[in-house]
mmCIF file of C-alpha atoms and ligand atoms in Angstrom:
data_model
loop_
_atom_site.group_PDB
_atom_site.id
_atom_site.type_symbol
_atom_site.label_atom_id
_atom_site.label_comp_id
_atom_site.label_asym_id
_atom_site.label_seq_id
_atom_site.Cartn_x
_atom_site.Cartn_y
_atom_site.Cartn_z
ATOM 1 C CA UNK A 238 -62.071 -21.846 34.504
ATOM 2 C CA UNK A 239 -61.710 -20.400 31.040
ATOM 3 C CA UNK A 240 -61.764 -16.618 30.639
ATOM 4 C CA UNK A 241 -62.378 -15.012 27.247
ATOM 5 C CA UNK A 242 -62.717 -11.483 25.984
ATOM 6 C CA UNK A 243 -62.405 -9.524 22.772
ATOM 7 C CA UNK A 244 -61.706 -5.943 21.869
ATOM 8 C CA UNK A 245 -62.775 -4.194 18.716
ATOM 9 C CA UNK A 246 -60.016 -2.518 16.729
ATOM 10 C CA UNK A 247 -62.167 0.573 16.415
ATOM 11 C CA UNK A 248 -59.549 3.252 17.130
ATOM 12 C CA UNK A 249 -56.927 4.134 19.679
ATOM 13 C CA UNK A 250 -57.454 2.451 23.057
ATOM 14 C CA UNK A 251 -58.520 4.861 25.785
ATOM 15 C CA UNK A 252 -58.495 4.754 29.566
ATOM 16 C CA UNK A 253 -62.062 3.381 29.637
ATOM 17 C CA UNK A 254 -60.954 0.400 27.559
ATOM 18 C CA UNK A 255 -57.859 -0.031 29.666
ATOM 19 C CA UNK A 256 -59.347 0.062 33.169
ATOM 20 C CA UNK A 257 -62.575 -1.755 32.371
ATOM 21 C CA UNK A 258 -61.240 -4.372 30.069
ATOM 22 C CA UNK A 259 -57.522 -4.539 29.311
ATOM 23 C CA UNK A 260 -56.129 -4.323 32.832
ATOM 24 C CA UNK A 261 -58.543 -6.885 34.335
ATOM 25 C CA UNK A 262 -57.808 -9.267 31.450
ATOM 26 C CA UNK A 263 -54.053 -8.959 31.983
ATOM 27 C CA UNK A 264 -54.408 -9.274 35.765
ATOM 28 C CA UNK A 265 -56.448 -12.434 35.521
ATOM 29 C CA UNK A 266 -54.206 -14.218 33.042
ATOM 30 C CA UNK A 267 -52.310 -16.052 35.770
ATOM 31 C CA UNK A 268 -55.518 -17.298 37.463
ATOM 32 C CA UNK A 269 -56.751 -19.543 34.718
ATOM 33 C CA UNK A 270 -56.807 -20.156 31.042
ATOM 34 C CA UNK A 271 -57.318 -16.879 29.183
ATOM 35 C CA UNK A 272 -58.330 -16.322 25.563
ATOM 36 C CA UNK A 273 -58.140 -12.804 24.215
ATOM 37 C CA UNK A 274 -58.761 -11.742 20.657
ATOM 38 C CA UNK A 275 -58.784 -8.683 18.446
ATOM 39 C CA UNK A 276 -62.316 -8.555 17.056
ATOM 40 C CA UNK A 277 -61.508 -7.464 13.501
ATOM 41 C CA UNK A 278 -64.568 -9.261 12.097
ATOM 42 C CA UNK A 279 -66.785 -7.206 14.418
ATOM 43 C CA UNK A 280 -65.089 -4.025 13.260
ATOM 44 C CA UNK A 281 -66.358 -4.698 9.711
ATOM 45 C CA UNK A 282 -69.890 -3.770 10.839
ATOM 46 C CA UNK A 283 -68.908 -0.132 10.345
ATOM 47 C CA UNK A 284 -66.891 -0.860 7.146
ATOM 48 C CA UNK A 285 -63.557 0.818 7.834
ATOM 49 C CA UNK A 286 -61.053 1.110 4.970
ATOM 50 C CA UNK A 287 -58.719 -1.906 4.677
ATOM 51 C CA UNK A 288 -55.688 0.221 5.604
ATOM 52 C CA UNK A 289 -57.373 1.550 8.716
ATOM 53 C CA UNK A 290 -58.574 -1.875 9.801
ATOM 54 C CA UNK A 291 -55.069 -3.330 9.432
ATOM 55 C CA UNK A 292 -53.489 -0.414 11.257
ATOM 56 C CA UNK A 293 -55.966 -0.542 14.124
ATOM 57 C CA UNK A 294 -55.608 -4.283 14.467
ATOM 58 C CA UNK A 295 -51.850 -3.861 14.858
ATOM 59 C CA UNK A 296 -52.441 -1.012 17.323
ATOM 60 C CA UNK A 297 -54.561 -3.228 19.573
ATOM 61 C CA UNK A 298 -51.957 -5.994 19.443
ATOM 62 C CA UNK A 299 -49.245 -3.535 20.467
ATOM 63 C CA UNK A 300 -51.437 -2.027 23.194
ATOM 64 C CA UNK A 301 -52.173 -5.368 24.835
ATOM 65 C CA UNK A 302 -48.626 -6.645 24.641
ATOM 66 C CA UNK A 303 -47.380 -3.353 26.069
ATOM 67 C CA UNK A 304 -49.894 -3.580 28.932
ATOM 68 C CA UNK A 305 -48.410 -6.861 30.087
ATOM 69 C CA UNK A 306 -50.254 -9.466 28.112
ATOM 70 C CA UNK A 307 -48.080 -12.575 28.135
ATOM 71 C CA UNK A 308 -48.635 -14.675 24.992
ATOM 72 C CA UNK A 309 -47.305 -17.731 26.827
ATOM 73 C CA UNK A 310 -50.080 -17.449 29.421
ATOM 74 C CA UNK A 311 -52.840 -16.016 27.270
ATOM 75 C CA UNK A 312 -54.029 -17.308 23.924
ATOM 76 C CA UNK A 313 -53.888 -14.010 22.032
ATOM 77 C CA UNK A 314 -55.161 -13.964 18.461
ATOM 78 C CA UNK A 315 -56.868 -12.139 15.647
ATOM 79 C CA UNK A 316 -60.546 -13.041 15.318
ATOM 80 C CA UNK A 317 -60.428 -13.446 11.527
ATOM 81 C CA UNK A 318 -57.666 -16.066 11.835
ATOM 82 C CA UNK A 319 -60.199 -18.420 13.442
ATOM 83 C CA UNK A 320 -62.730 -18.856 10.639
ATOM 84 C CA UNK A 321 -64.676 -21.507 12.585
ATOM 85 C CA UNK A 322 -66.357 -18.627 14.388
ATOM 86 C CA UNK A 323 -68.248 -17.649 11.229
ATOM 87 C CA UNK A 324 -69.546 -21.192 10.763
ATOM 88 C CA UNK A 325 -70.745 -21.344 14.367
ATOM 89 C CA UNK A 326 -72.295 -17.905 14.034
ATOM 90 C CA UNK A 327 -74.474 -19.122 11.152
ATOM 91 C CA UNK A 328 -75.606 -22.186 13.064
ATOM 92 C CA UNK A 329 -76.458 -20.082 16.138
ATOM 93 C CA UNK A 330 -78.182 -17.448 14.001
ATOM 94 C CA UNK A 331 -80.632 -20.087 12.837
ATOM 95 C CA UNK A 332 -81.657 -20.588 16.484
ATOM 96 C CA UNK A 333 -81.871 -16.892 17.378
ATOM 97 C CA UNK A 334 -85.309 -15.229 17.390
ATOM 98 C CA UNK A 335 -85.386 -11.816 15.705
ATOM 99 C CA UNK A 336 -86.946 -10.322 18.847
ATOM 100 C CA UNK A 337 -83.899 -11.200 20.914
ATOM 101 C CA UNK A 338 -81.677 -9.095 18.635
ATOM 102 C CA UNK A 339 -84.258 -6.322 18.248
ATOM 103 C CA UNK A 340 -84.137 -5.799 22.006
ATOM 104 C CA UNK A 341 -80.352 -5.215 22.103
ATOM 105 C CA UNK A 342 -79.627 -1.734 23.500
ATOM 106 C CA UNK A 343 -76.338 -1.321 21.697
ATOM 107 C CA UNK A 344 -78.029 -1.829 18.294
ATOM 108 C CA UNK A 345 -80.972 0.412 19.183
ATOM 109 C CA UNK A 346 -78.617 3.148 20.457
ATOM 110 C CA UNK A 347 -76.530 3.108 17.306
ATOM 111 C CA UNK A 348 -79.609 3.382 15.083
ATOM 112 C CA UNK A 349 -81.046 6.180 17.265
ATOM 113 C CA UNK A 350 -77.733 7.999 16.868
ATOM 114 C CA UNK A 351 -78.162 7.963 13.098
ATOM 115 C CA UNK A 352 -76.030 4.979 12.097
ATOM 116 C CA UNK A 353 -77.521 3.269 9.022
ATOM 117 C CA UNK A 354 -77.726 -0.331 10.158
ATOM 118 C CA UNK A 355 -76.540 -3.220 8.013
ATOM 119 C CA UNK A 356 -77.287 -6.878 8.604
ATOM 120 C CA UNK A 357 -73.901 -7.418 10.234
ATOM 121 C CA UNK A 358 -74.568 -4.745 12.848
ATOM 122 C CA UNK A 359 -77.957 -6.241 13.625
ATOM 123 C CA UNK A 360 -76.696 -9.795 13.946
ATOM 124 C CA UNK A 361 -73.468 -8.837 15.724
ATOM 125 C CA UNK A 362 -74.592 -10.319 19.090
ATOM 126 C CA UNK A 363 -74.835 -13.695 17.336
ATOM 127 C CA UNK A 364 -71.220 -13.432 16.191
ATOM 128 C CA UNK A 365 -70.276 -12.423 19.722
ATOM 129 C CA UNK A 366 -72.144 -15.462 21.060
ATOM 130 C CA UNK A 367 -70.179 -17.626 18.628
ATOM 131 C CA UNK A 368 -66.889 -16.046 19.833
ATOM 132 C CA UNK A 369 -67.688 -17.072 23.374
ATOM 133 C CA UNK A 370 -69.354 -20.445 22.829
ATOM 134 C CA UNK A 371 -66.725 -21.696 20.362
ATOM 135 C CA UNK A 372 -64.207 -21.691 23.199
ATOM 136 C CA UNK A 373 -66.598 -22.951 25.895
ATOM 137 C CA UNK A 374 -65.587 -19.954 27.978
ATOM 138 C CA UNK A 375 -66.970 -19.647 31.519
ATOM 139 C CA UNK A 376 -66.148 -16.076 32.425
ATOM 140 C CA UNK A 377 -66.336 -12.990 30.206
ATOM 141 C CA UNK A 378 -64.730 -9.810 31.576
ATOM 142 C CA UNK A 379 -66.469 -6.869 29.891
ATOM 143 C CA UNK A 380 -67.755 -3.372 30.532
ATOM 144 C CA UNK A 381 -71.340 -2.870 31.701
ATOM 145 C CA UNK A 382 -72.517 -2.038 28.186
ATOM 146 C CA UNK A 383 -71.661 -5.563 27.024
ATOM 147 C CA UNK A 384 -73.600 -7.336 29.761
ATOM 148 C CA UNK A 385 -76.685 -7.725 27.626
ATOM 149 C CA UNK A 386 -74.668 -9.377 24.866
ATOM 150 C CA UNK A 387 -73.408 -11.990 27.306
ATOM 151 C CA UNK A 388 -77.019 -12.575 28.402
ATOM 152 C CA UNK A 389 -77.990 -13.017 24.761
ATOM 153 C CA UNK A 390 -75.133 -15.524 24.473
ATOM 154 C CA UNK A 391 -76.507 -17.525 27.397
ATOM 155 C CA UNK A 392 -79.976 -17.466 25.872
ATOM 156 C CA UNK A 393 -78.673 -18.728 22.515
ATOM 157 C CA UNK A 394 -76.532 -21.418 24.182
ATOM 158 C CA UNK A 395 -79.550 -22.620 26.159
ATOM 159 C CA UNK A 396 -81.622 -22.820 22.987
ATOM 160 C CA UNK A 397 -78.869 -24.795 21.291
ATOM 161 C CA UNK A 398 -78.551 -27.211 24.209
ATOM 162 C CA UNK A 399 -82.341 -27.649 24.443
ATOM 163 C CA UNK A 400 -82.524 -28.456 20.754
ATOM 164 C CA UNK A 401 -79.414 -30.579 20.322
ATOM 165 C CA UNK A 402 -78.122 -31.727 23.719
ATOM 166 C CA UNK A 403 -75.644 -30.334 26.221
ATOM 167 C CA UNK A 404 -72.794 -29.232 23.977
ATOM 168 C CA UNK A 405 -72.323 -25.553 24.801
ATOM 169 C CA UNK A 406 -71.242 -23.930 28.077
ATOM 170 C CA UNK A 407 -73.311 -21.035 29.481
ATOM 171 C CA UNK A 408 -70.923 -18.162 30.242
ATOM 172 C CA UNK A 409 -71.088 -15.511 32.979
ATOM 173 C CA UNK A 410 -70.266 -11.838 32.408
ATOM 174 C CA UNK A 411 -67.700 -10.526 34.870
ATOM 175 C CA UNK A 412 -68.233 -6.824 35.423
ATOM 176 C CA UNK A 413 -65.800 -5.104 37.740
ATOM 177 C CA UNK A 414 -68.207 -2.845 39.578
ATOM 178 C CA UNK A 415 -65.529 -0.356 40.699
ATOM 179 C CA UNK A 416 -64.610 0.385 37.106
ATOM 180 C CA UNK A 417 -67.974 -0.302 35.508
ATOM 181 C CA UNK A 418 -68.063 3.164 33.958
ATOM 182 C CA UNK A 419 -64.839 5.108 33.495
ATOM 183 C CA UNK A 420 -65.695 8.797 33.084
ATOM 184 C CA UNK A 421 -64.332 10.885 30.222
ATOM 185 C CA UNK A 422 -63.019 14.432 30.325
ATOM 186 C CA UNK A 423 -66.596 15.809 30.302
ATOM 187 C CA UNK A 424 -67.796 13.521 33.112
ATOM 188 C CA UNK A 425 -69.908 11.323 30.817
ATOM 189 C CA UNK A 426 -68.825 7.743 30.078
ATOM 190 C CA UNK A 427 -65.474 7.844 28.321
ATOM 191 C CA UNK A 428 -66.207 6.861 24.736
ATOM 192 C CA UNK A 429 -64.774 7.476 21.298
ATOM 193 C CA UNK A 430 -68.219 8.496 20.140
ATOM 194 C CA UNK A 431 -68.402 11.341 22.705
ATOM 195 C CA UNK A 432 -64.960 12.783 21.863
ATOM 196 C CA UNK A 433 -64.117 12.812 25.589
ATOM 197 C CA UNK A 434 -61.350 10.216 25.677
ATOM 198 C CA UNK A 435 -57.828 10.197 26.999
ATOM 199 C CA UNK A 436 -55.915 7.730 24.873
ATOM 200 C CA UNK A 437 -53.769 5.191 26.611
ATOM 201 C CA UNK A 438 -50.674 6.074 24.613
ATOM 202 C CA UNK A 439 -51.145 9.686 23.642
ATOM 203 C CA UNK A 440 -48.234 11.970 24.500
ATOM 204 C CA UNK A 441 -47.844 12.962 28.162
ATOM 205 C CA UNK A 442 -48.172 16.602 27.115
ATOM 206 C CA UNK A 443 -51.483 16.088 25.433
ATOM 207 C CA UNK A 444 -52.716 13.949 28.349
ATOM 208 C CA UNK A 445 -51.905 16.718 30.756
ATOM 209 C CA UNK A 446 -53.681 19.284 28.605
ATOM 210 C CA UNK A 447 -56.846 17.197 28.461
ATOM 211 C CA UNK A 448 -56.792 16.549 32.192
ATOM 212 C CA UNK A 449 -56.370 20.245 33.012
ATOM 213 C CA UNK A 450 -59.472 20.928 30.906
ATOM 214 C CA UNK A 451 -61.626 18.257 32.532
ATOM 215 C CA UNK A 452 -65.133 19.333 33.479
ATOM 216 C CA UNK A 453 -65.854 19.722 37.207
ATOM 217 C CA UNK A 454 -68.427 21.714 39.140
ATOM 218 C CA UNK A 455 -67.664 25.356 39.881
ATOM 219 C CA UNK A 456 -66.937 25.118 43.629
ATOM 220 C CA UNK A 457 -64.282 27.603 44.757
ATOM 221 C CA UNK A 458 -60.897 26.479 46.072
ATOM 222 C CA UNK A 459 -61.754 26.872 49.753
ATOM 223 C CA UNK A 460 -65.104 25.021 49.578
ATOM 224 C CA UNK A 461 -65.407 21.345 50.603
ATOM 225 C CA UNK A 462 -65.978 19.083 47.613
ATOM 226 C CA UNK A 463 -67.553 15.695 47.019
ATOM 227 C CA UNK A 464 -64.949 13.268 45.636
ATOM 228 C CA UNK A 465 -67.570 10.682 44.727
ATOM 229 C CA UNK A 466 -69.160 12.838 42.020
ATOM 230 C CA UNK A 467 -65.912 14.153 40.519
ATOM 231 C CA UNK A 468 -64.508 12.533 37.349
ATOM 232 C CA UNK A 469 -60.957 13.670 38.223
ATOM 233 C CA UNK A 470 -61.151 11.746 41.501
ATOM 234 C CA UNK A 471 -62.725 8.748 39.743
ATOM 235 C CA UNK A 472 -59.737 8.448 37.392
ATOM 236 C CA UNK A 473 -57.182 9.074 40.143
ATOM 237 C CA UNK A 474 -58.710 6.281 42.215
ATOM 238 C CA UNK A 475 -58.021 3.800 39.436
ATOM 239 C CA UNK A 476 -54.306 4.577 39.461
ATOM 240 C CA UNK A 477 -53.189 4.780 43.054
ATOM 241 C CA UNK A 478 -53.295 2.742 46.271
ATOM 242 C CA UNK A 479 -56.259 2.807 48.670
ATOM 243 C CA UNK A 480 -54.211 4.954 51.071
ATOM 244 C CA UNK A 481 -53.480 7.568 48.399
ATOM 245 C CA UNK A 482 -57.133 7.509 47.372
ATOM 246 C CA UNK A 483 -58.190 8.158 50.970
ATOM 247 C CA UNK A 484 -55.696 11.019 51.242
ATOM 248 C CA UNK A 485 -57.148 12.737 48.203
ATOM 249 C CA UNK A 486 -60.737 12.109 49.349
ATOM 250 C CA UNK A 487 -59.883 13.837 52.643
ATOM 251 C CA UNK A 488 -58.449 16.821 50.842
ATOM 252 C CA UNK A 489 -61.626 17.140 48.772
ATOM 253 C CA UNK A 490 -63.860 16.994 51.844
ATOM 254 C CA UNK A 491 -61.893 19.391 53.993
ATOM 255 C CA UNK A 492 -61.809 22.251 51.474
ATOM 256 C CA UNK A 493 -58.818 24.422 50.550
ATOM 257 C CA UNK A 494 -57.986 21.941 47.813
ATOM 258 C CA UNK A 495 -58.881 23.042 44.285
ATOM 259 C CA UNK A 496 -59.760 21.021 41.216
ATOM 260 C CA UNK A 497 -56.549 22.343 39.653
ATOM 261 C CA UNK A 498 -54.544 20.589 42.385
ATOM 262 C CA UNK A 499 -56.438 17.358 41.865
ATOM 263 C CA UNK A 500 -55.937 17.538 38.126
ATOM 264 C CA UNK A 501 -52.186 18.039 38.504
ATOM 265 C CA UNK A 502 -51.996 15.049 40.844
ATOM 266 C CA UNK A 503 -53.994 12.972 38.374
ATOM 267 C CA UNK A 504 -51.796 13.948 35.413
ATOM 268 C CA UNK A 505 -48.637 13.091 37.301
ATOM 269 C CA UNK A 506 -49.959 9.751 38.556
ATOM 270 C CA UNK A 507 -51.236 8.785 35.120
ATOM 271 C CA UNK A 508 -48.044 9.650 33.246
ATOM 272 C CA UNK A 509 -45.893 7.787 35.772
ATOM 273 C CA UNK A 510 -48.187 4.775 35.707
ATOM 274 C CA UNK A 511 -48.054 4.510 31.922
ATOM 275 C CA UNK A 512 -44.332 5.227 31.435
ATOM 276 C CA UNK A 513 -43.038 1.600 31.441
ATOM 277 C CA UNK A 514 -45.879 0.525 29.161
ATOM 278 C CA UNK A 515 -45.113 3.319 26.739
ATOM 279 C CA UNK A 516 -41.469 2.199 26.536
ATOM 280 C CA UNK A 517 -42.423 -1.402 25.894
ATOM 281 C CA UNK A 518 -44.871 -0.359 23.179
ATOM 282 C CA UNK A 519 -42.232 1.635 21.320
ATOM 283 C CA UNK A 520 -39.895 -1.363 21.377
ATOM 284 C CA UNK A 521 -42.571 -3.676 20.025
ATOM 285 C CA UNK A 522 -43.685 -1.222 17.347
ATOM 286 C CA UNK A 523 -40.158 -1.361 15.950
ATOM 287 C CA UNK A 524 -40.479 -5.141 15.666
ATOM 288 C CA UNK A 525 -43.816 -5.820 13.957
ATOM 289 C CA UNK A 526 -42.698 -9.236 12.599
ATOM 290 C CA UNK A 527 -42.514 -10.472 16.175
ATOM 291 C CA UNK A 528 -46.038 -9.208 16.853
ATOM 292 C CA UNK A 529 -47.315 -11.015 13.760
ATOM 293 C CA UNK A 530 -45.580 -14.202 14.897
ATOM 294 C CA UNK A 531 -47.250 -13.951 18.326
ATOM 295 C CA UNK A 532 -50.705 -13.519 16.778
ATOM 296 C CA UNK A 533 -50.251 -16.469 14.421
ATOM 297 C CA UNK A 534 -49.064 -18.724 17.215
ATOM 298 C CA UNK A 535 -52.125 -17.659 19.252
ATOM 299 C CA UNK A 536 -54.450 -18.422 16.340
ATOM 300 C CA UNK A 537 -52.916 -21.896 16.056
ATOM 301 C CA UNK A 538 -53.741 -22.650 19.689
ATOM 302 C CA UNK A 539 -57.217 -21.098 19.405
ATOM 303 C CA UNK A 540 -58.060 -23.173 16.341
ATOM 304 C CA UNK A 541 -57.311 -26.419 18.118
ATOM 305 C CA UNK A 542 -60.029 -25.626 20.666
ATOM 306 C CA UNK A 543 -62.329 -24.207 17.986
ATOM 307 C CA UNK A 544 -62.072 -27.297 15.812
ATOM 308 C CA UNK A 545 -62.829 -29.612 18.725
ATOM 309 C CA UNK A 546 -66.020 -27.632 19.549
ATOM 310 C CA UNK A 547 -67.039 -27.503 15.904
ATOM 311 C CA UNK A 548 -66.735 -31.272 15.534
ATOM 312 C CA UNK A 549 -69.213 -31.637 18.406
ATOM 313 C CA UNK A 550 -71.501 -28.898 17.091
ATOM 314 C CA UNK A 551 -71.593 -30.234 13.537
ATOM 315 C CA UNK A 552 -72.345 -33.717 14.793
ATOM 316 C CA UNK A 553 -75.065 -32.421 17.138
ATOM 317 C CA UNK A 554 -76.922 -30.449 14.460
ATOM 318 C CA UNK A 555 -76.595 -33.159 11.829
ATOM 319 C CA UNK A 556 -74.123 -31.535 9.507
ATOM 320 C CA UNK A 557 -71.775 -34.430 9.843
ATOM 321 C CA UNK A 558 -72.033 -37.984 11.114
ATOM 322 C CA UNK A 559 -70.994 -38.521 14.706
ATOM 323 C CA UNK A 560 -67.570 -40.138 14.651
HETATM 324 P P1 ADP B 702 -66.086 3.175 22.871
HETATM 325 O O1 ADP B 702 -67.327 3.464 23.674
HETATM 326 O O2 ADP B 702 -65.044 4.193 23.096
HETATM 327 O O3 ADP B 702 -66.384 2.935 21.405
HETATM 328 P P2 ADP B 702 -65.667 0.360 22.934
HETATM 329 O O4 ADP B 702 -67.114 0.099 22.660
HETATM 330 O O5 ADP B 702 -64.687 0.094 21.846
HETATM 331 O O6 ADP B 702 -65.491 1.843 23.459
HETATM 332 O O7 ADP B 702 -65.268 -0.449 24.247
HETATM 333 C C1 ADP B 702 -64.452 -1.606 24.305
HETATM 334 C C2 ADP B 702 -64.536 -2.231 25.688
HETATM 335 O O8 ADP B 702 -64.196 -1.302 26.709
HETATM 336 C C3 ADP B 702 -65.918 -2.748 26.049
HETATM 337 O O9 ADP B 702 -65.754 -3.904 26.864
HETATM 338 C C4 ADP B 702 -66.526 -1.629 26.852
HETATM 339 O O10 ADP B 702 -67.494 -2.107 27.700
HETATM 340 C C5 ADP B 702 -65.310 -1.092 27.593
HETATM 341 N N1 ADP B 702 -65.427 0.346 27.816
HETATM 342 C C6 ADP B 702 -65.247 1.321 26.913
HETATM 343 N N2 ADP B 702 -65.385 2.529 27.470
HETATM 344 C C7 ADP B 702 -65.647 2.309 28.764
HETATM 345 C C8 ADP B 702 -65.878 3.172 29.892
HETATM 346 N N3 ADP B 702 -65.836 4.488 29.775
HETATM 347 N N4 ADP B 702 -66.129 2.619 31.070
HETATM 348 C C9 ADP B 702 -66.149 1.282 31.208
HETATM 349 N N5 ADP B 702 -65.928 0.422 30.193
HETATM 350 C C10 ADP B 702 -65.678 0.921 28.998
HETATM 351 N N1 LIG B 703 -68.512 -6.660 21.567
HETATM 352 C C1 LIG B 703 -67.336 -6.362 22.335
HETATM 353 C C2 LIG B 703 -67.121 -4.845 22.365
HETATM 354 O O1 LIG B 703 -67.656 -4.140 21.557
HETATM 355 C C3 LIG B 703 -66.108 -7.036 21.774
HETATM 356 C C4 LIG B 703 -66.297 -8.503 21.690
HETATM 357 C C5 LIG B 703 -66.525 -9.231 20.568
HETATM 358 C C6 LIG B 703 -66.303 -9.412 22.781
HETATM 359 N N2 LIG B 703 -66.662 -10.541 20.867
HETATM 360 C C7 LIG B 703 -66.529 -10.686 22.230
HETATM 361 C C8 LIG B 703 -66.122 -9.254 24.162
HETATM 362 C C9 LIG B 703 -66.589 -11.824 23.029
HETATM 363 C C10 LIG B 703 -66.196 -10.390 24.970
HETATM 364 C C11 LIG B 703 -66.434 -11.655 24.406
HETATM 365 O O2 LIG B 703 -66.397 -4.385 23.196
#
């Protein structure tokens, strides 16, 4: 089984990115072949400055390596180093009905929120389909919000195979239901665009401050509380064992346990959990040549697979004689 996922270098990674996407990707790397890339080409849809794009790309590389990504087990690369993806994207785009893209929630949401759409933003699901299909990936670990894009990918792959023969593999989205939506400090989905994030590598002090200000209901200390609707509990649950989760759930339900207590426990658990990763990140940040070397080596491996698929695709569509 081949697992593939990408992350946009769109700013500092937050706990939502980590629990829904980074941690599962790192955990699954020993179970099968894993491809993971930094989606810098996707990031161009919102035209960041070149300096910011470069800086954020390096940030993502450091974040993943610090979180335990092993470049010997995982093919880890920068999207733009594998230019075949742009060629495949064009070919797939010519098979993609406009209506399929017009129905994409993520595009519609961005436009509703006032973003002036460019062609790249509109056709972004086609590039994402190319990312996946180029590597004949079977399983795509993503957050819930990306499910539709994986469905679009399947639709496009099916159209390609119907038109040209069975060349492409239909992928499945893998959504971890327990972490499908990681709540932010205000209880809504944690997202950069809501300003409710806790960054993965922000200082422990600032993490603690944000946690102590998290939004909860206004139940008094002595009242019983519902853990299942509380964002503090939801984050805590992601960090600790099932036993520790059950202990906190009991405290919530029996009353006499305030949100302040829960927040303190969360802050402590989070800071301890991240400490070894923080250390590793600092070491890597001081050695950026090594990070660059890792990404280039990953791109080399990725391009071997990409080229093999493209030879088949070109032959199938008639761009090149079958060899
Ligand atoms: P943001 O909403 O902050 O811009 P991104 O769109 O960059 O986050 O998300 C990158 C990846 O992390 C995607 O796979 C997305 O589904 C996942 N993700 C981001 N935030 C959350 C969250 N709060 N809960 C679950 N998954 C999330
Ligand atoms: N669109 C994804 C996001 O915004 C990132 C991404 C790009 C991706 N290409 C992908 C994820 C291919 C999985 C597979 O988070």
